[in-house]
Coordinates of C-alpha atoms in Angstrom, one line a residue:
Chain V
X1 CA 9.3 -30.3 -30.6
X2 CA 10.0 -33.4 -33.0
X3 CA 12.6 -30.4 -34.5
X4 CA 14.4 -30.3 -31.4
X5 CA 13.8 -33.8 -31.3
X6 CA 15.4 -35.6 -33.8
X7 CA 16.2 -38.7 -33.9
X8 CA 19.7 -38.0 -34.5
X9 CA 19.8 -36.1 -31.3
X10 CA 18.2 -38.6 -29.4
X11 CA 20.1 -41.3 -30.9
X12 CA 23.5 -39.2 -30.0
X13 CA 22.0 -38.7 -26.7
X14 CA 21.0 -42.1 -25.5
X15 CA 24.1 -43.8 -27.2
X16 CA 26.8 -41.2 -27.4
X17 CA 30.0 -41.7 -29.5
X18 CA 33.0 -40.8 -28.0
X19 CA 32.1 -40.7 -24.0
X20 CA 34.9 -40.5 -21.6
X21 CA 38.5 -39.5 -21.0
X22 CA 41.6 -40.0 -22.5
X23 CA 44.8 -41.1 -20.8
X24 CA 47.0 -38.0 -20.3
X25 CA 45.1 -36.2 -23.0
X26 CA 47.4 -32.8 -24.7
X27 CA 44.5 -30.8 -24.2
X28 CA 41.7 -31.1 -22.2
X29 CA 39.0 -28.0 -21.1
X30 CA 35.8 -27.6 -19.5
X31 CA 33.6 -25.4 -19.6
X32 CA 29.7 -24.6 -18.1
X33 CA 26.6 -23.5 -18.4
X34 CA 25.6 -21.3 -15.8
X35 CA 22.5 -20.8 -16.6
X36 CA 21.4 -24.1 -16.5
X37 CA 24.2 -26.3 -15.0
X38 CA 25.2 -28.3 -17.6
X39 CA 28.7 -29.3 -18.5
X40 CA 31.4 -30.6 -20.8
X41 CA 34.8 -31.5 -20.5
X42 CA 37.0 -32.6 -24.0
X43 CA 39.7 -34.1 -24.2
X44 CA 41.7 -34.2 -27.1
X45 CA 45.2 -36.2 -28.0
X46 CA 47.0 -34.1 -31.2
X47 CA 49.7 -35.4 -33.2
X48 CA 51.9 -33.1 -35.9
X49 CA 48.9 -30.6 -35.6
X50 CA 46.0 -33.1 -35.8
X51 CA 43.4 -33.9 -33.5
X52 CA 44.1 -37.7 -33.8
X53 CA 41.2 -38.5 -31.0
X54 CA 38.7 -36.7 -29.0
X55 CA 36.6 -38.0 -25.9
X56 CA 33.7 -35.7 -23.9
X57 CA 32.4 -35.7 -21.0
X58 CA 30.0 -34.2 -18.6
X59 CA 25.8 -34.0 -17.8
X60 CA 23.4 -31.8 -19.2
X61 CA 20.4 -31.6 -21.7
X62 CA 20.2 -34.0 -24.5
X63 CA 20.9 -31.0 -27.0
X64 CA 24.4 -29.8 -25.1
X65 CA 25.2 -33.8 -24.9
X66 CA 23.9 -35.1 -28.6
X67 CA 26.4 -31.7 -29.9
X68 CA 29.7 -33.2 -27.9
X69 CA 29.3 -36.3 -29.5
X70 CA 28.7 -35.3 -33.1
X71 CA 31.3 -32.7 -32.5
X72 CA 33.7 -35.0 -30.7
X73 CA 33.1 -37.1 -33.7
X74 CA 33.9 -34.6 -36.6
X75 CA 36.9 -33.3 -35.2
X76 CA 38.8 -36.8 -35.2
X77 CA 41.4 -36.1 -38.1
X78 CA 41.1 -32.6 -38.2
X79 CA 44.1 -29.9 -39.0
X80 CA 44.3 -28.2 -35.0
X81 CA 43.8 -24.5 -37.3
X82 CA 40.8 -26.1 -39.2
X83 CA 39.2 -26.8 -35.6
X84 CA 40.1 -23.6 -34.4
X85 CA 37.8 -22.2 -37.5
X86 CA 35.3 -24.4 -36.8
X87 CA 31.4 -22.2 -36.5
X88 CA 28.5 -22.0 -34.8
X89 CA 26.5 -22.4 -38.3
X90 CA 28.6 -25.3 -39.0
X91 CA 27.7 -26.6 -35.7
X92 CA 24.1 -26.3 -36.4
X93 CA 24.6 -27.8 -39.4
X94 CA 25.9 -30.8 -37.7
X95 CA 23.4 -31.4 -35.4
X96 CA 20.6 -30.1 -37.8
X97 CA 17.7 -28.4 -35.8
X98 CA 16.9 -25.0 -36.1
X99 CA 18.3 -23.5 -32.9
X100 CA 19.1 -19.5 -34.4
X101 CA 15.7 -17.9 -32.9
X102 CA 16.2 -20.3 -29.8
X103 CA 18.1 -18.0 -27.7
X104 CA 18.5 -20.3 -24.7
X105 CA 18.8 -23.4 -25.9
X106 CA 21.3 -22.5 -28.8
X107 CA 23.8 -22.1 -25.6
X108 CA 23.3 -25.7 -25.0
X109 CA 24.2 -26.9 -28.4
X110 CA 27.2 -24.5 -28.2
X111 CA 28.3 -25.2 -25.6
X112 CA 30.6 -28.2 -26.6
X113 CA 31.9 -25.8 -29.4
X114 CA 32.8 -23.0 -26.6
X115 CA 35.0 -26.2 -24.7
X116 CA 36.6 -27.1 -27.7
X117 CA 37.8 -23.6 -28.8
X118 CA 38.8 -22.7 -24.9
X119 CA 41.0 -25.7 -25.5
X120 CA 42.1 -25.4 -28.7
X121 CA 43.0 -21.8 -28.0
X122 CA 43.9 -21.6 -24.5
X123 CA 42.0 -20.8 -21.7
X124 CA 41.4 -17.1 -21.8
X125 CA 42.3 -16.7 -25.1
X126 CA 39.4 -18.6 -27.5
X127 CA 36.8 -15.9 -28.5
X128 CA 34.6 -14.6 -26.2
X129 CA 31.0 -15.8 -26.4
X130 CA 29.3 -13.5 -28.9
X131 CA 32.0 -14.1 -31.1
X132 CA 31.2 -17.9 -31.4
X133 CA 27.5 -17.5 -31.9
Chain K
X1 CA -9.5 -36.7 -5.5
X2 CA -10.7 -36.1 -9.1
X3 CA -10.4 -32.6 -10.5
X4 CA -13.4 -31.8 -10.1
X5 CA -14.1 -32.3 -6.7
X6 CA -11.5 -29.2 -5.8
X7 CA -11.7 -25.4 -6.4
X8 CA -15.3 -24.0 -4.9
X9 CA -13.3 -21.0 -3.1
X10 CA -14.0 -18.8 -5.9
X11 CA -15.4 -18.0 -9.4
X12 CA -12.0 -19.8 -11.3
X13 CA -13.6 -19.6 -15.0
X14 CA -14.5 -15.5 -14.1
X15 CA -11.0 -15.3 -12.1
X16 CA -9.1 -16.6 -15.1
X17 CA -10.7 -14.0 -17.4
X18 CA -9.1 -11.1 -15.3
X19 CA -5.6 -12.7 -16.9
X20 CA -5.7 -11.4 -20.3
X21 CA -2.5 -13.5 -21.1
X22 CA -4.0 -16.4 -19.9
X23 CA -6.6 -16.8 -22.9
X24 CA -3.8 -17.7 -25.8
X25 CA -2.4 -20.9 -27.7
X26 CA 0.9 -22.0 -27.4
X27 CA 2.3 -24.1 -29.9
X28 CA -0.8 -24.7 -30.7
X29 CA -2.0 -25.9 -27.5
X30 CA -3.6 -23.6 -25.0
X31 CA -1.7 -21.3 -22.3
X32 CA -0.9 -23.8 -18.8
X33 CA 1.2 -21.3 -17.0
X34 CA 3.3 -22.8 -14.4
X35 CA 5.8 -20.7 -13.8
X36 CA 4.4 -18.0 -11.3
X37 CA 7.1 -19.0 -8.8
X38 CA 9.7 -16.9 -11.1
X39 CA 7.0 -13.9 -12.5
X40 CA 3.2 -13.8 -12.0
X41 CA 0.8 -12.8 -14.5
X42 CA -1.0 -9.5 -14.5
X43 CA -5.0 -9.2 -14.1
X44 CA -6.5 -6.6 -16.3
X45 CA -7.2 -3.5 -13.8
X46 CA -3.1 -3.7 -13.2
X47 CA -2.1 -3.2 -16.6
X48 CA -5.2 -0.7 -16.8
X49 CA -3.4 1.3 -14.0
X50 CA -0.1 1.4 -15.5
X51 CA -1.6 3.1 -18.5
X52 CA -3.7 5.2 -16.6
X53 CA -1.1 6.6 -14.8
X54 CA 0.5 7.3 -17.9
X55 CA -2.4 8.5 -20.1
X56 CA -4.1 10.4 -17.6
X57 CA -1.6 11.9 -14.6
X58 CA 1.7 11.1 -15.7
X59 CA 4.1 13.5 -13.6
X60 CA 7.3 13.8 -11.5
X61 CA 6.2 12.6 -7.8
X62 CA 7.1 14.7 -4.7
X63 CA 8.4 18.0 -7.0
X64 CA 6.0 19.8 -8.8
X65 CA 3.6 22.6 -7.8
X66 CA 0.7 21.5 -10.1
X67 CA -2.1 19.1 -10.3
X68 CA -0.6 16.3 -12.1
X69 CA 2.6 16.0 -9.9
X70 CA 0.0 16.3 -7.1
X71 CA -2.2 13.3 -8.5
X72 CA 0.9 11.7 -9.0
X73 CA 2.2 11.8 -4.8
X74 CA -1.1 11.0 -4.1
X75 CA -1.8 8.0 -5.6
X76 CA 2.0 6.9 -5.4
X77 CA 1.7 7.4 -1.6
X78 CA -1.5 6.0 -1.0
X79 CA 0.4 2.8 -2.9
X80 CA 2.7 3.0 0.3
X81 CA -0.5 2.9 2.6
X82 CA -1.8 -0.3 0.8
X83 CA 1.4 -2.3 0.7
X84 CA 2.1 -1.1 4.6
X85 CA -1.5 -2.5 5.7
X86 CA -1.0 -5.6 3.6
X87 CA 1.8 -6.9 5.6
X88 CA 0.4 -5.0 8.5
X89 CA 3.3 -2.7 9.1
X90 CA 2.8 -0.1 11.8
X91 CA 3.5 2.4 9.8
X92 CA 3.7 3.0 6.1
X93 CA 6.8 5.0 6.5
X94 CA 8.4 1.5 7.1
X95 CA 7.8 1.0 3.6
X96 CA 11.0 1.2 1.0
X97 CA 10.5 1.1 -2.8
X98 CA 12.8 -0.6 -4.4
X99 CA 13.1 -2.7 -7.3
X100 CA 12.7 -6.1 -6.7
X101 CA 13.8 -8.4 -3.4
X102 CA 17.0 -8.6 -4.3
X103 CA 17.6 -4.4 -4.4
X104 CA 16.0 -4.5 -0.8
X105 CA 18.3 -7.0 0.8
X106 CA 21.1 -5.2 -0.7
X107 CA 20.0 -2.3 0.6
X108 CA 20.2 -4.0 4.3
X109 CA 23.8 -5.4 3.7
X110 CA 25.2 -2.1 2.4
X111 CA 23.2 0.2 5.1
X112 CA 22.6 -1.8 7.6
X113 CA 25.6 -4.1 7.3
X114 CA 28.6 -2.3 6.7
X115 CA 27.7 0.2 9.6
X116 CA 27.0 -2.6 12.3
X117 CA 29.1 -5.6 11.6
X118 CA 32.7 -6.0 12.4
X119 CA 35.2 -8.5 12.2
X120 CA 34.3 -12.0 13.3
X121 CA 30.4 -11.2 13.5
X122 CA 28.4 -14.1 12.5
X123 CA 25.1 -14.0 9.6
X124 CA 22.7 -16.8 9.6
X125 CA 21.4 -18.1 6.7
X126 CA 20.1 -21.4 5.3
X127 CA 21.4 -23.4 2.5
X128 CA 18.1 -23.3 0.7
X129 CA 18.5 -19.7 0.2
X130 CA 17.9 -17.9 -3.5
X131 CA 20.8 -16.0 -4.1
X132 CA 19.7 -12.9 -3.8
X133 CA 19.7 -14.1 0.0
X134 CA 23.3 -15.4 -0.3
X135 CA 25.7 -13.4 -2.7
X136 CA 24.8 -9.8 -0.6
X137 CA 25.9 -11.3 2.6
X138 CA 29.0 -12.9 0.9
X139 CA 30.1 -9.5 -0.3
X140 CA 29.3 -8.2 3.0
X141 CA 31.1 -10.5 4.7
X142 CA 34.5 -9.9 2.3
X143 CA 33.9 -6.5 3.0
X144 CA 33.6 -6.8 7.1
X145 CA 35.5 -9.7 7.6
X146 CA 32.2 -11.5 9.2
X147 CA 31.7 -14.8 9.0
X148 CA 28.3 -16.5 7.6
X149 CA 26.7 -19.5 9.2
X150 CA 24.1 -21.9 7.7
X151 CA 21.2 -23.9 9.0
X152 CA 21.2 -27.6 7.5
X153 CA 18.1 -28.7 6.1
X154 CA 16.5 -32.3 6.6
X155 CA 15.6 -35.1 3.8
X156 CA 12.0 -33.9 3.5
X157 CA 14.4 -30.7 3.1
X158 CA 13.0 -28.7 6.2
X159 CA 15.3 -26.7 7.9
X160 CA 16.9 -28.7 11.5
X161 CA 16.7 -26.2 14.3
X162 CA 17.8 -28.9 16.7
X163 CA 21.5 -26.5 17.1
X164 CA 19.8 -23.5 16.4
X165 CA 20.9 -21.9 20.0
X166 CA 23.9 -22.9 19.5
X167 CA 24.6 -21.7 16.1
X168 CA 23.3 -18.3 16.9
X169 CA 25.8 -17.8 19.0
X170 CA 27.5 -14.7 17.9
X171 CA 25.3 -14.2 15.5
X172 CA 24.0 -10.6 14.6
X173 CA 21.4 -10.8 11.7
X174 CA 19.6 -14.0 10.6
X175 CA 18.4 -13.8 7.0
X176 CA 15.7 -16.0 6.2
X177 CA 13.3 -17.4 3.4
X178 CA 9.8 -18.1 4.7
X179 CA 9.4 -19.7 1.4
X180 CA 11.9 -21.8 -0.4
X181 CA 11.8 -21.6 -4.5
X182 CA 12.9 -24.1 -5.1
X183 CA 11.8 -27.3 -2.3
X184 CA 8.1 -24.7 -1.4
X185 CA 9.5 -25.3 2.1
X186 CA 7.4 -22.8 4.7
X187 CA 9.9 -21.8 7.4
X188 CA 9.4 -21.2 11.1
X189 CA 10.4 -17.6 10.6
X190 CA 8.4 -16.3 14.1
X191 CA 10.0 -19.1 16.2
X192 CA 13.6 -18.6 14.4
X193 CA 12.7 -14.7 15.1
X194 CA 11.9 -15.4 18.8
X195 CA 15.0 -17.1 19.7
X196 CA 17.4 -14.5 17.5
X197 CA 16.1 -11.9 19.3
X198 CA 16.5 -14.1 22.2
X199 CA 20.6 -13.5 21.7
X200 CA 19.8 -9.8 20.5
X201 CA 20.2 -10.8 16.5
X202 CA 18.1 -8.6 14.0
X203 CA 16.0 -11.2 11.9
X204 CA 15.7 -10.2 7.6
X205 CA 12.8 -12.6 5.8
X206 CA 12.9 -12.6 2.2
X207 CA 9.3 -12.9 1.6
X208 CA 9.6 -13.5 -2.1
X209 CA 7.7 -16.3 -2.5
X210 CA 5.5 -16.0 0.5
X211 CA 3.8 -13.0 0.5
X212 CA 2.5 -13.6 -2.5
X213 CA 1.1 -16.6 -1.7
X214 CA 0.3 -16.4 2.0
X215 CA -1.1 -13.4 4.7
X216 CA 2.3 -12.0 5.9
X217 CA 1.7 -10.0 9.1
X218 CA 5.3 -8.4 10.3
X219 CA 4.0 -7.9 13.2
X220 CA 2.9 -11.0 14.2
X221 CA 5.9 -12.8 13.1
X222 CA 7.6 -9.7 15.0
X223 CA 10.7 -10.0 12.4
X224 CA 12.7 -7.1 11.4
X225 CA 13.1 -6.7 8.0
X226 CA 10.9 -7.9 5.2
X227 CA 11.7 -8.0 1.3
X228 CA 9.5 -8.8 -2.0
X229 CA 9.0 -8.0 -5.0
X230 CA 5.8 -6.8 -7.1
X231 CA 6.0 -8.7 -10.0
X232 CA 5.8 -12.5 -8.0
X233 CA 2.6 -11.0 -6.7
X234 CA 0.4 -9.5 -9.7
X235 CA 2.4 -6.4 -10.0
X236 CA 4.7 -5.0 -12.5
X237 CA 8.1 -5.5 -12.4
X238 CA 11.0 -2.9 -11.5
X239 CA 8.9 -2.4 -8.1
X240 CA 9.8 -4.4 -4.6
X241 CA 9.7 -3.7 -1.4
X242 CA 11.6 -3.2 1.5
X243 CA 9.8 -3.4 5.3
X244 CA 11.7 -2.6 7.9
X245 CA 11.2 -1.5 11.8
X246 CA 11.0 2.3 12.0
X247 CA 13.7 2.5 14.8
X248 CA 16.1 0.1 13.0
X249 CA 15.7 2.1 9.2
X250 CA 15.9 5.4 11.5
X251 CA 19.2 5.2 12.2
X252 CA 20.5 3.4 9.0
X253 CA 22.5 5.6 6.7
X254 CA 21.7 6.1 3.1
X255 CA 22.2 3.4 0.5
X256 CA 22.3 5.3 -2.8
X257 CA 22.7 9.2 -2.8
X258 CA 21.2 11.6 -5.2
X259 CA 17.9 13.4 -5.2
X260 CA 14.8 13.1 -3.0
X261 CA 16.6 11.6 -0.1
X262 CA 18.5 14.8 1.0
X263 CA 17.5 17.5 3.5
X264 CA 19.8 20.2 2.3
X265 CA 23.2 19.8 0.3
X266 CA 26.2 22.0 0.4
X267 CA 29.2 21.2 -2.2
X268 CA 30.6 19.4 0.4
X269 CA 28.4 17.4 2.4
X270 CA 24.7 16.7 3.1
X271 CA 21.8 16.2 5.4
X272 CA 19.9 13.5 4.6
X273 CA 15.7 12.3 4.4
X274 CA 13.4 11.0 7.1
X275 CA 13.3 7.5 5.9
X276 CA 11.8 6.3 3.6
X277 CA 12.9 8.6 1.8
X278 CA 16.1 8.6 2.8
X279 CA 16.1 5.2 0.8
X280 CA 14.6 6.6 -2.3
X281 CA 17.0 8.0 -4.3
X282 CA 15.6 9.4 -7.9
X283 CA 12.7 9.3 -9.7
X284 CA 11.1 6.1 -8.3
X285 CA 8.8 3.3 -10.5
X286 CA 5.9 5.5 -10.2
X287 CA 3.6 3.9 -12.1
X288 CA 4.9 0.6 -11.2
X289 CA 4.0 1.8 -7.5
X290 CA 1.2 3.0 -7.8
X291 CA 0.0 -0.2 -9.8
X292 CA 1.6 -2.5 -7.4
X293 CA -0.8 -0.7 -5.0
X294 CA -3.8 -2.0 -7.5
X295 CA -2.1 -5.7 -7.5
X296 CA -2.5 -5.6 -3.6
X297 CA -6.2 -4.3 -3.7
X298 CA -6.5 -7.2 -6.3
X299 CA -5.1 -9.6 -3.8
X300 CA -6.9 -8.2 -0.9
X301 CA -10.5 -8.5 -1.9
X302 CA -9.8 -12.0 -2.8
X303 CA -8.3 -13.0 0.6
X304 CA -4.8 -14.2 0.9
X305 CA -6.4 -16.7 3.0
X306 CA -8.6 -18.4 0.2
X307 CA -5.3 -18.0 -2.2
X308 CA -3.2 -19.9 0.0
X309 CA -6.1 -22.6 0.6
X310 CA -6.7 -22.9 -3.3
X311 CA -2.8 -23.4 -4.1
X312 CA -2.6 -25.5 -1.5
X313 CA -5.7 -28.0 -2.8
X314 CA -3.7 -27.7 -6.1
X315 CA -1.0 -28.2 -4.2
X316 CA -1.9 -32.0 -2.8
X317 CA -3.6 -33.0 -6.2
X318 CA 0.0 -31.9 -8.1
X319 CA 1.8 -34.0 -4.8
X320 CA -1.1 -37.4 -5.3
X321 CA -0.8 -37.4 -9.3
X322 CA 3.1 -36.5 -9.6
X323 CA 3.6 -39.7 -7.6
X324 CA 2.4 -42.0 -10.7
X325 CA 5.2 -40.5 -12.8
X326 CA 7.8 -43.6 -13.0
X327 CA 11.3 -42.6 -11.8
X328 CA 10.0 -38.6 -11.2
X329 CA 11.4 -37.8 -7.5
X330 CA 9.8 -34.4 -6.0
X331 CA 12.4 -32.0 -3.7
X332 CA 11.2 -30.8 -0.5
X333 CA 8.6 -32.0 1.3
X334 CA 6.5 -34.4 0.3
X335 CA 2.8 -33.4 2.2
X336 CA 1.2 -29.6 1.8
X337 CA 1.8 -29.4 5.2
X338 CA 4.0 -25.9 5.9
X339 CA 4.6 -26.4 1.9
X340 CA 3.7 -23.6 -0.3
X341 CA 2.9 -24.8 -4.3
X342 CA 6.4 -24.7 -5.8
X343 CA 7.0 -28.4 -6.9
X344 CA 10.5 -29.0 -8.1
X345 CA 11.3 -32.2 -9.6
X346 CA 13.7 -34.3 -11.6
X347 CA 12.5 -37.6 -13.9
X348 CA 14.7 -40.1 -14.1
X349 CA 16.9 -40.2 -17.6
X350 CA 15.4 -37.1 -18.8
X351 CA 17.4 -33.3 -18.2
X352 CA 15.5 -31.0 -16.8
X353 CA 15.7 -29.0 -19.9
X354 CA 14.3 -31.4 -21.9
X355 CA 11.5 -32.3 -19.6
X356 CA 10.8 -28.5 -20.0
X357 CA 11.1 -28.5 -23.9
X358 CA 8.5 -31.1 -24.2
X359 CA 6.0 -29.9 -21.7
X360 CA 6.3 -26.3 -23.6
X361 CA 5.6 -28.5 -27.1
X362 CA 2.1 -29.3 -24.7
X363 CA 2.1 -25.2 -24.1
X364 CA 3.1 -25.7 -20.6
X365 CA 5.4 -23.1 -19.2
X366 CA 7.6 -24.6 -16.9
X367 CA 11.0 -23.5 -15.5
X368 CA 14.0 -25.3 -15.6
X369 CA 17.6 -25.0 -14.1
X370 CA 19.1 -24.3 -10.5
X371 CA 16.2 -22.1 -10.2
X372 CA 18.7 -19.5 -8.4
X373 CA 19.9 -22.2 -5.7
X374 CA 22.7 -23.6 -6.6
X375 CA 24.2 -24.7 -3.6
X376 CA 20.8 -26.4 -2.9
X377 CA 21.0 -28.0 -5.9
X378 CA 24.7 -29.1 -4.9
X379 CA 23.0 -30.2 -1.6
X380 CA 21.4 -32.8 -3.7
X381 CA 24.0 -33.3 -6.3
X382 CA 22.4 -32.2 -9.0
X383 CA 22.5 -29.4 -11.5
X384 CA 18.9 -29.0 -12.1
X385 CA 15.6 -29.5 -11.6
X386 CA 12.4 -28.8 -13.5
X387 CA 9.9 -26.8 -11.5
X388 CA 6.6 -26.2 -11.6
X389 CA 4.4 -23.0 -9.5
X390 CA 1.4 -22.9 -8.9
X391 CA -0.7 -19.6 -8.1
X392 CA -4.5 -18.5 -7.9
X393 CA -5.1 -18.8 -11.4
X394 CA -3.9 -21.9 -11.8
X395 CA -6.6 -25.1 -11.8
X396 CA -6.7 -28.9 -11.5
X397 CA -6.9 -29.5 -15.4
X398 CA -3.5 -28.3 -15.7
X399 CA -1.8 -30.5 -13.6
X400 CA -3.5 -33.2 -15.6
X401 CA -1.9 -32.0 -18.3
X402 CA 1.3 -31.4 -16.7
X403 CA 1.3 -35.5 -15.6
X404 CA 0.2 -36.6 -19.2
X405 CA 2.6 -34.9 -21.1
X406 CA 5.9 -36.1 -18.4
X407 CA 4.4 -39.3 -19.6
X408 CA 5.0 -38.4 -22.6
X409 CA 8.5 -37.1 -22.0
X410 CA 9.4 -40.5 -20.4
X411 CA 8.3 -42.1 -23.7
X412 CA 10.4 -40.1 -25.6
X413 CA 13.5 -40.3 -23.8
X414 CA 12.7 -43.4 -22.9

């Protein structure tokens, strides 16, 4: 547990970065977690193919929150095709717990990253699920 | 009350042995299982009969000329006998197999449903139904253009019956739980059944999470349909039940066609089975039958009666300690009173996932999520709870160890 733990996570969790919405964002997508509720909505504002800010939003597990916020944060100043690249093992990277024989609770860190590409990509259109992971 | 005060109904320490999967660390901390509300564990003479069966008389049921096939029917129909006396069924050729609950109330809609209802019909539900409860009636009601109707439920979350008259008005079938996942509500279903039937509306009671956990008598409640499924009640999985009243599944047409549940087929049409086999198409769970037969016996010579009384001492010691948890708020009702031992709860600050994640670093299994109830859960506004089940295994020491460690969860999220 203090792997899942961290206290990055529960530092992210408990005093998240980039909370909130943005005025008349260019993108903005939400997506859920059936399986357990949770939920994120980003917004992002992009300038000459630039994610220039990023806010999230949304409730769920302190892994699925702690992720939007580090991944909120990354993103800020990132090429629109870089973002669009952006992995799952990167992700994990990111947040830095070992999620890969977690099978349920790797969809809670990933889920921010599914809400990001659906944006980035067009709802419909980002990869389907097993692609991501 | 002190732990040890509780629990003289029976032999717990020589009860718990039965449960092979009961005697193993997790994360390094021994086995609390409360999760029985979503899948029960096994006793040993269960899992035995599974591989008996398969060792010993493993053979196509209902077919072959030869001993095996023969052992086989036997023992598979004399599973049909147990499970009709358990629930006290007139006869056990009111007993379906089918999968699980859900298979048996889809079953109903489809047979049932789509040759009774018409446009503008009304179905009765509640809105603490599981939805295996909920999404069959939704398709039936797309496909029959009826309309469904749902029974509020109070803030200790029991259901209100104050407009129930009223809202069975046009009503045709009331489905039911008698046990709520979720809030552990009991439900009224015999006085719900008397004044459906008052109107001339058939009454289906998912009995998921009560006839596991309670004597079910179908006569007594004088209900129409019953479903459940084996594995919620020391049985394997893949086999469930459906009960219905012989001159209701008599004139029902079949729900899945194919073999065993013909009389004679031509190319072009075919007679069908005297239920209920007309409901059995295939090669059934045999051995998951037959063991589910054991799982009853199992129950049986413990007494439902004693199981219900132990969860529910469990129950009011879970209810008493719970309460000391800062900021923890409990669904449903609050005393064991018509309460079975499901005890779903969210703790202030703290997901429901994470409260799970950290009870299962103290190797409690716990379950987390909308538990298969999401609109209850919208009821409430939330998108999750954690819940913890109790069962006859279960004993005071764990919920000790359930309190401690969403002490410990509050610390950490704190």
């Amino acid at each position: 547990m203090d792997d899942l733990y961290r206290e990055l996570i529960l530092e992210h969790y408990k005093h998240p970065r980039r909370r909130g919405r943005l005025d008349h964002p260019d993108i903005s997508a939400e997506e859920h977690n059936p399986l357990c509720g949770d939920r994120v909505r980003i917004d992002l504002r992009i300038e000459n193919g630039i994610i220039t800010d990023a806010r999230f939003d949304g409730r769920g597990c302190a892994i699925s929150q702690a992720a939007a916020s580090m991944l909120t944060d990354e993103i800020v100043g990132m090429p629109v095709e870089q973002a669009k690249r952006f992995s799952k093992e990167q992700l994990l990277t990111l947040i830095g717990i070992p999620l890969s024989h977690n099978p349920v609770r790797i969809k809670c860190a990933l889920l921010p990253l599914k809400t990001l590409k659906a944006g980035l990509y067009g709802v419909g259109h980002a990869p389907q699920d097993d692609e991501i992971e | 009350m002190t732990a040890s005060t509780t629990l003289s109904l029976f032999d717990i320490v020589a009860l718990r042995r039965e449960f092979p999967i009961l005697n193993q660390s997790v994360n390094g901390k021994a086995l609390a299982f409360l999760d029985s509300a979503a899948s029960s564990q096994k006793p040993r003479r269960v899992i035995d009969c599974l591989e008996d069966y398969y060792r010993r008389y493993n053979a196509n049921v209902h077919r072959g000329i030869y001993r095996l096939s023969e052992e086989a029917t036997f023992a598979f129909e004399r599973a049909r006998g147990k499970v009709a006396r358990f629930i006290n069924a007139r006869s056990q050729r009111e007993i379906v197999f089918v999968r699980n609950t859900t298979e048996a109330i889809n079953l109903v809609a489809r047979s049932w449903g789509d040759a009774n209802l018409r446009e503008g019909d009304r179905i009765l539900l509640s809105i603490m139904e599981h939805h295996s409860n909920l999404v069959p009636w939704q398709m039936l009601a797309q496909r029959t253009g009826a309309k469904l109707e749902f029974l509020p439920i109070d803030g200790e979350g029991r259901l209100v019956l104050d407009n129930l008259d009223a809202q069975l008005e046009g009503v045709r079938l009331v489905a039911i739980t008698q046990q709520s996942n979720v809030l552990g509500t009991i439900n009224p279903v015999a006085e719900i059944a008397r004044r459906a039937h008052a109107v001339g509306a058939l009454v289906l009671v998912d009995g998921a999470q009560s006839v596991p956990h309670m004597p079910v008598d179908v006569q007594a409640l004088d209900i129409d349909f019953l479903a459940f499924s084996g594995h919620k009640m020391c049985g394997p999985t893949g086999i469930g039940v459906l009960w219905g009243r012989r001159a209701i599944l008599d004139q029902m047409p079949p729900f899945l066609g194919g073999g065993s549940m013909i009389k004679v087929v031509g190319l072009y049409e075919s007679t069908y089975a005297d239920v209920p086999a007309r409901f059995e198409a295939g090669t059934p769970a045999i051995a998951e039958a037959i063991a589910l037969g054991e799982a009853v016996d199992f129950l049986q010579e413990i007494g439902m009666d004693r199981i219900h009384a132990h969860e529910r001492e469990l129950l009011g010691y879970a209810l008493e300690r719970l309460r000391e948890v800062k900021g923890l708020r409990v669904y449903g009702p609050t005393t064991t009173e018509m309460r079975g031992s499901a005890v779903s709860f969210t703790l202030d600050g703290v997901h429901p996932h994470d409260v799970a994640a950290v009870l299962d670093s103290e190797g409690i299994a716990v379950r987390a999520g909308h538990h298969c109830a999401q609109p209850l859960h919208a009821h409430y506004n939330i998108p999750a709870t954690t819940r913890a089940s109790f069962y006859l295994y279960n004993i005071p020491e764990e919920v000790d160890r359930l309190v401690a460690a969403l002490h410990k969860a509050r610390t950490l999220f704190g």
